Amino acid sequence: VYLLRLQYNIIRFGSLMWFRRSKDYGLPQDLSGKVIIVTGGTSGIGLSTVRLLAERKATVIIACRDTKKGLVVLSEMQAKSNMALDIKVMELKLNKLASVQCFAEQFLALNMPLHVLINNAGIVNTCYVESEDRLEEMFAVNHLGHFYLTVLLLEKLRESSRARVVHVSSAIHKIWGDLDTLDLAKPCEISGLKKTFDYYGRSKLCNILFSTELAQRLQGCSVSSNALHPGAVNTNIGLEHTNRLMRVLVAPIRLFMQHPDQGANTSIYCAISTEVEGVSGQYFENCHSKVPAKSAKDSSRARQLWDVSCDLIADRLQVDMAWAKQIGS
């Protein structure tokens, strides 16, 4: 029953998006001089985001866990393009906080500006998987790794003119109820489609809470923070730890989903549109500001999530995160 309801909702939404014509929402065609990091830029929405931004002459950093795949993707993009694309590939394993720290150090050593950080990478696991830091992996990758990356690069973003942080969340955040931050470090039982989407929804709820809390803490500075739902997009997300039966059940749904280029529209809109200049703390769907679930607007829970995220990083890496707790205070 749960699967049938999910199929119906995704097919209905996907069908609407399939026939909706794309528009030019104040997107500049020339991004020369702009430096943009896209996490998870080797497939799906991330790959489309990288290509579409690079074709507008931005310098794009693909932050990915498999640099060999990243270089292959880069070569393929360049071969298909009629212009030179300024794209760099750097290793970032979001399920390992030490890798996040290493990436940030290596990027900062390049002495480049950073105008946009797109926290795009995401995973869906249909069973319980632990990250390198002994945390439930969907939470670790989809939220905590991006949280640490963002705070490590925040000063660089502040130095750049009107910088933006874009968080790719999901409408599935509405599945999870109130967030209990005390449970985030605990193992959990994930089996079956319902539990899979419950805990994926939890991680996506964290994305929105983090985005709004970051916007709150950055009030008065030129860095904005917004979250978005990309739509129902035909990507490989969720297939890595999915059994054969689940792949068969999900296959019909994929036929009605958007192409990744369509799914990247709202990410690009939030990243570069003149219509979003100065807008912060919002949640977007289909390039329009929408109201997220009530649980995603809980400012008290957002502050708790920020502090718990700092505590988890401090504990796993044995580093001082007091400075991150003080951001915006």
Coordinates of C-alpha atoms in Angstrom, one line a residue:
V1 CA 0.0 0.0 0.0
Y2 CA 2.8 2.4 0.9
L3 CA 4.6 1.7 -2.4
L4 CA 1.4 2.2 -4.4
R5 CA 0.7 5.6 -2.7
L6 CA 4.3 6.6 -3.4
Q7 CA 4.1 5.5 -7.0
Y8 CA 0.9 7.5 -7.5
N9 CA 2.3 10.7 -5.9
I10 CA 5.6 10.6 -7.8
I11 CA 3.9 9.8 -11.1
R12 CA 1.4 12.6 -10.6
F13 CA 4.1 15.1 -9.8
G14 CA 6.4 13.8 -12.4
S15 CA 3.7 14.0 -15.1
L16 CA 3.0 17.7 -14.2
M17 CA 6.6 18.5 -14.3
W18 CA 7.2 16.6 -17.6
F19 CA 4.8 18.9 -19.5
R20 CA 5.7 22.2 -17.8
R21 CA 7.8 24.4 -20.0
S22 CA 11.0 25.8 -18.7
K23 CA 11.4 29.6 -18.4
D24 CA 14.2 32.0 -18.1
Y25 CA 14.0 33.1 -14.4
G26 CA 16.6 35.9 -14.4
L27 CA 19.5 33.6 -15.2
P28 CA 22.7 35.3 -16.3
Q29 CA 24.3 33.8 -19.4
D30 CA 27.8 34.8 -18.5
L31 CA 29.2 33.7 -15.2
S32 CA 32.9 34.4 -16.0
G33 CA 34.9 34.9 -12.8
K34 CA 32.4 33.0 -10.6
V35 CA 33.6 29.9 -8.7
I36 CA 31.0 27.3 -7.8
I37 CA 31.4 24.1 -5.8
V38 CA 28.9 21.3 -6.6
T39 CA 28.9 18.2 -4.3
G40 CA 28.0 14.9 -6.0
G41 CA 28.6 16.4 -9.4
T42 CA 29.3 13.2 -11.3
S43 CA 25.7 11.9 -11.9
G44 CA 22.1 12.9 -11.9
I45 CA 21.1 16.4 -10.9
G46 CA 24.6 17.3 -9.8
L47 CA 26.1 16.4 -13.2
S48 CA 23.5 18.5 -15.0
T49 CA 24.1 21.3 -12.6
V50 CA 27.8 21.2 -13.3
R51 CA 27.4 21.2 -17.0
L52 CA 24.8 23.9 -17.2
L53 CA 26.8 26.2 -15.0
A54 CA 30.1 25.5 -16.8
E55 CA 28.4 26.3 -20.1
R56 CA 27.7 29.7 -18.7
K57 CA 31.5 30.1 -18.2
A58 CA 31.6 29.6 -14.5
T59 CA 34.6 27.8 -12.9
V60 CA 33.0 24.7 -11.4
I61 CA 34.5 22.4 -8.8
I62 CA 33.1 18.8 -8.9
A63 CA 33.4 17.6 -5.3
C64 CA 33.0 13.8 -5.5
R65 CA 34.0 10.6 -3.7
D66 CA 35.4 8.9 -6.8
T67 CA 37.8 11.2 -8.6
K68 CA 38.4 8.6 -11.4
K69 CA 34.8 8.7 -12.3
G70 CA 34.9 12.5 -12.0
L71 CA 37.7 12.8 -14.5
V72 CA 35.8 10.4 -16.9
V73 CA 32.7 12.6 -16.6
L74 CA 34.7 15.7 -17.2
S75 CA 36.3 14.2 -20.3
E76 CA 32.8 13.2 -21.6
M77 CA 31.4 16.7 -21.0
Q78 CA 34.2 18.4 -22.7
A79 CA 34.0 16.1 -25.7
K80 CA 30.3 16.9 -26.1
S81 CA 30.7 20.7 -25.6
N82 CA 31.6 23.2 -28.4
M83 CA 33.4 25.3 -25.8
A84 CA 36.2 24.9 -23.3
L85 CA 34.7 24.1 -19.9
D86 CA 36.5 25.3 -16.8
I87 CA 35.8 22.3 -14.5
K88 CA 38.0 20.9 -11.8
V89 CA 37.6 17.5 -9.9
M90 CA 38.4 17.2 -6.2
E91 CA 37.9 14.3 -3.8
L92 CA 35.2 14.7 -1.2
K93 CA 33.8 11.7 0.8
L94 CA 30.9 13.1 2.7
N95 CA 30.5 9.9 4.8
K96 CA 34.0 10.6 6.3
L97 CA 34.4 13.9 8.2
A98 CA 38.2 13.7 7.9
S99 CA 37.7 13.8 4.1
V100 CA 35.5 16.8 4.4
Q101 CA 38.2 18.6 6.4
C102 CA 40.8 17.6 3.9
F103 CA 38.7 18.9 0.9
A104 CA 38.2 22.2 2.6
E105 CA 41.9 22.6 3.3
Q106 CA 42.8 21.8 -0.2
F107 CA 40.3 24.1 -1.7
L108 CA 41.3 27.0 0.6
A109 CA 44.9 26.4 -0.4
L110 CA 44.0 27.2 -4.1
N111 CA 43.4 30.9 -3.0
M112 CA 40.3 31.0 -5.2
P113 CA 37.1 32.9 -4.3
L114 CA 33.9 31.0 -3.7
H115 CA 30.7 32.5 -4.9
V116 CA 28.3 29.5 -4.6
L117 CA 28.3 26.3 -2.7
I118 CA 25.7 23.8 -3.9
N119 CA 25.2 21.0 -1.3
N120 CA 23.7 18.6 -3.8
A121 CA 25.1 15.1 -3.0
G122 CA 22.7 12.7 -1.5
I123 CA 22.2 9.0 -0.9
V124 CA 19.3 6.7 -0.1
N125 CA 19.9 3.4 1.7
T126 CA 17.3 0.6 1.9
C127 CA 19.2 -1.0 4.8
Y128 CA 21.1 0.4 7.8
V129 CA 24.6 1.5 6.7
E130 CA 27.1 3.2 9.0
S131 CA 29.4 6.0 7.8
E132 CA 33.1 6.0 8.5
D133 CA 32.3 7.9 11.6
R134 CA 29.8 5.4 13.0
L135 CA 26.7 7.3 12.1
E136 CA 23.6 6.4 10.1
E137 CA 24.9 7.1 6.6
M138 CA 22.0 9.0 5.1
F139 CA 22.2 11.5 8.0
A140 CA 26.0 11.6 7.8
V141 CA 26.2 12.2 4.0
N142 CA 23.0 14.2 3.4
H143 CA 23.4 16.5 6.4
L144 CA 26.4 16.3 8.6
G145 CA 29.1 16.2 5.9
H146 CA 27.5 19.2 4.2
F147 CA 27.1 21.0 7.5
Y148 CA 30.9 20.6 8.2
L149 CA 31.8 21.6 4.7
T150 CA 29.7 24.7 4.8
V151 CA 31.0 26.0 8.1
L152 CA 34.6 25.3 7.0
L153 CA 34.1 27.3 3.9
L154 CA 32.0 30.1 5.4
E155 CA 34.8 32.7 5.8
K156 CA 35.7 32.2 2.1
L157 CA 32.1 32.6 1.2
R158 CA 31.9 35.8 3.2
E159 CA 35.0 37.2 1.4
S160 CA 33.2 36.7 -2.0
S161 CA 30.7 39.2 -3.3
R162 CA 27.0 38.2 -2.6
A163 CA 27.8 34.5 -2.1
R164 CA 25.1 31.8 -1.9
V165 CA 24.7 28.4 -0.2
V166 CA 22.2 26.1 -1.9
H167 CA 20.9 23.0 -0.1
V168 CA 19.2 20.3 -2.2
S169 CA 16.6 18.9 0.0
S170 CA 13.4 17.0 -0.9
A171 CA 9.6 17.2 -0.4
I172 CA 10.1 13.9 1.3
H173 CA 11.1 15.9 4.4
K174 CA 7.4 16.1 5.1
I175 CA 7.3 12.3 5.9
W176 CA 9.3 12.8 9.1
G177 CA 7.7 14.4 12.1
D178 CA 9.4 16.4 14.8
L179 CA 13.2 15.9 14.8
D180 CA 14.6 14.4 18.0
T181 CA 18.2 15.5 17.8
L182 CA 19.2 13.1 20.6
D183 CA 18.5 10.2 18.3
L184 CA 20.8 11.3 15.5
A185 CA 23.9 9.6 16.9
K186 CA 22.0 6.3 17.6
P187 CA 21.8 3.2 15.3
C188 CA 18.4 2.7 13.9
E189 CA 16.5 -0.1 12.0
I190 CA 16.1 0.6 8.3
S191 CA 14.3 -2.1 6.3
G192 CA 11.6 -1.9 3.7
L193 CA 10.4 1.1 1.7
K194 CA 8.7 2.9 4.5
K195 CA 11.6 3.0 6.8
T196 CA 13.9 3.9 3.9
F197 CA 11.9 7.0 3.1
D198 CA 11.3 7.8 6.8
Y199 CA 15.1 8.1 7.4
Y200 CA 15.8 9.7 4.1
G201 CA 13.1 12.2 5.0
R202 CA 14.8 12.8 8.3
S203 CA 18.0 13.7 6.5
K204 CA 16.2 16.0 4.1
L205 CA 14.4 17.7 7.0
C206 CA 17.9 18.4 8.5
N207 CA 18.8 20.1 5.2
I208 CA 16.0 22.7 5.5
L209 CA 16.6 23.2 9.2
F210 CA 20.3 23.8 8.6
S211 CA 19.5 26.1 5.7
T212 CA 17.2 28.3 7.7
E213 CA 19.4 28.4 10.8
L214 CA 22.4 29.3 8.6
A215 CA 20.3 32.1 7.0
Q216 CA 19.4 33.3 10.5
R217 CA 23.0 33.4 11.7
L218 CA 24.2 35.2 8.6
Q219 CA 21.7 38.0 8.8
G220 CA 23.4 41.3 8.0
C221 CA 26.1 39.7 5.8
S222 CA 26.2 39.1 2.1
V223 CA 25.9 35.3 2.2
S224 CA 22.5 33.8 1.6
S225 CA 21.2 30.3 2.3
N226 CA 18.2 28.6 0.7
A227 CA 16.9 25.0 0.4
L228 CA 15.0 23.4 -2.4
H229 CA 13.1 20.4 -3.7
P230 CA 14.3 19.5 -7.2
G231 CA 11.2 17.5 -8.1
A232 CA 10.8 13.8 -9.0
V233 CA 14.0 13.2 -11.0
N234 CA 15.2 10.0 -12.8
T235 CA 18.6 9.5 -11.2
N236 CA 20.5 6.5 -9.7
I237 CA 20.0 7.8 -6.1
G238 CA 19.0 4.9 -3.9
L239 CA 20.2 2.1 -6.1
E240 CA 23.5 1.4 -4.5
H241 CA 22.2 -0.5 -1.5
T242 CA 18.9 -1.6 -3.1
N243 CA 17.9 -5.2 -3.5
R244 CA 16.7 -6.6 -6.8
L245 CA 13.0 -6.7 -5.9
M246 CA 13.1 -3.0 -4.9
R247 CA 14.7 -2.1 -8.2
V248 CA 11.9 -3.9 -10.1
L249 CA 9.2 -2.2 -8.0
V250 CA 10.7 1.2 -8.5
A251 CA 11.3 0.8 -12.2
P252 CA 7.8 1.9 -13.4
I253 CA 8.0 5.1 -11.3
R254 CA 11.2 6.2 -13.1
L255 CA 9.5 6.3 -16.5
F256 CA 7.4 9.3 -15.3
M257 CA 10.2 11.2 -13.6
Q258 CA 12.0 14.4 -14.9
H259 CA 15.3 14.3 -16.8
P260 CA 18.2 15.5 -14.6
D261 CA 18.5 18.7 -16.6
Q262 CA 14.9 19.6 -15.6
G263 CA 15.7 18.5 -12.0
A264 CA 18.7 20.9 -11.9
N265 CA 16.5 23.9 -12.8
T266 CA 15.7 25.0 -9.3
S267 CA 19.3 24.4 -8.1
I268 CA 20.6 26.7 -10.8
Y269 CA 17.8 29.2 -10.1
C270 CA 18.8 29.4 -6.4
A271 CA 22.5 29.5 -7.3
I272 CA 22.6 32.3 -9.9
S273 CA 19.2 33.9 -10.6
T274 CA 18.9 37.7 -10.1
E275 CA 15.4 37.1 -8.7
V276 CA 16.9 35.4 -5.7
E277 CA 19.5 38.2 -5.0
G278 CA 19.3 39.0 -1.3
V279 CA 16.7 36.2 -0.6
S280 CA 17.6 33.9 2.2
G281 CA 16.1 31.3 4.5
Q282 CA 13.5 30.2 1.9
Y283 CA 12.4 26.8 0.6
F284 CA 11.9 26.5 -3.2
E285 CA 10.1 24.2 -5.5
N286 CA 10.0 24.6 -9.3
C287 CA 11.8 27.9 -9.0
H288 CA 9.1 29.4 -6.6
S289 CA 9.2 29.9 -2.9
K290 CA 7.0 27.4 -1.1
V291 CA 6.1 26.7 2.6
P292 CA 7.8 23.6 3.9
A293 CA 6.4 21.2 6.5
K294 CA 5.7 22.7 10.0
S295 CA 8.6 20.6 11.4
A296 CA 11.0 22.4 9.0
K297 CA 10.1 25.8 10.4
D298 CA 10.9 24.9 14.0
S299 CA 13.6 27.5 14.9
S300 CA 14.3 25.9 18.3
R301 CA 14.9 22.5 16.7
A302 CA 17.1 24.1 14.0
R303 CA 19.3 25.6 16.7
Q304 CA 19.5 22.3 18.5
L305 CA 20.5 20.6 15.2
W306 CA 23.3 23.1 14.7
D307 CA 24.7 22.5 18.2
V308 CA 24.3 18.7 18.0
S309 CA 26.0 18.7 14.6
C310 CA 29.0 20.6 16.1
D311 CA 29.1 18.1 19.0
L312 CA 29.1 15.1 16.7
I313 CA 32.0 16.5 14.6
A314 CA 33.9 17.4 17.7
D315 CA 33.5 13.9 19.1
R316 CA 34.3 12.0 15.9
L317 CA 37.3 14.1 14.9
Q318 CA 38.5 15.2 18.3
V319 CA 38.5 18.8 17.2
D320 CA 37.3 22.0 18.8
M321 CA 34.0 23.1 17.3
A322 CA 33.2 25.9 19.8
W323 CA 33.9 28.5 17.1
A324 CA 31.2 27.0 14.9
K325 CA 28.6 27.2 17.7
Q326 CA 29.4 30.9 17.9
I327 CA 28.8 31.7 14.3
G328 CA 26.3 34.5 14.1
S329 CA 26.2 35.2 17.8

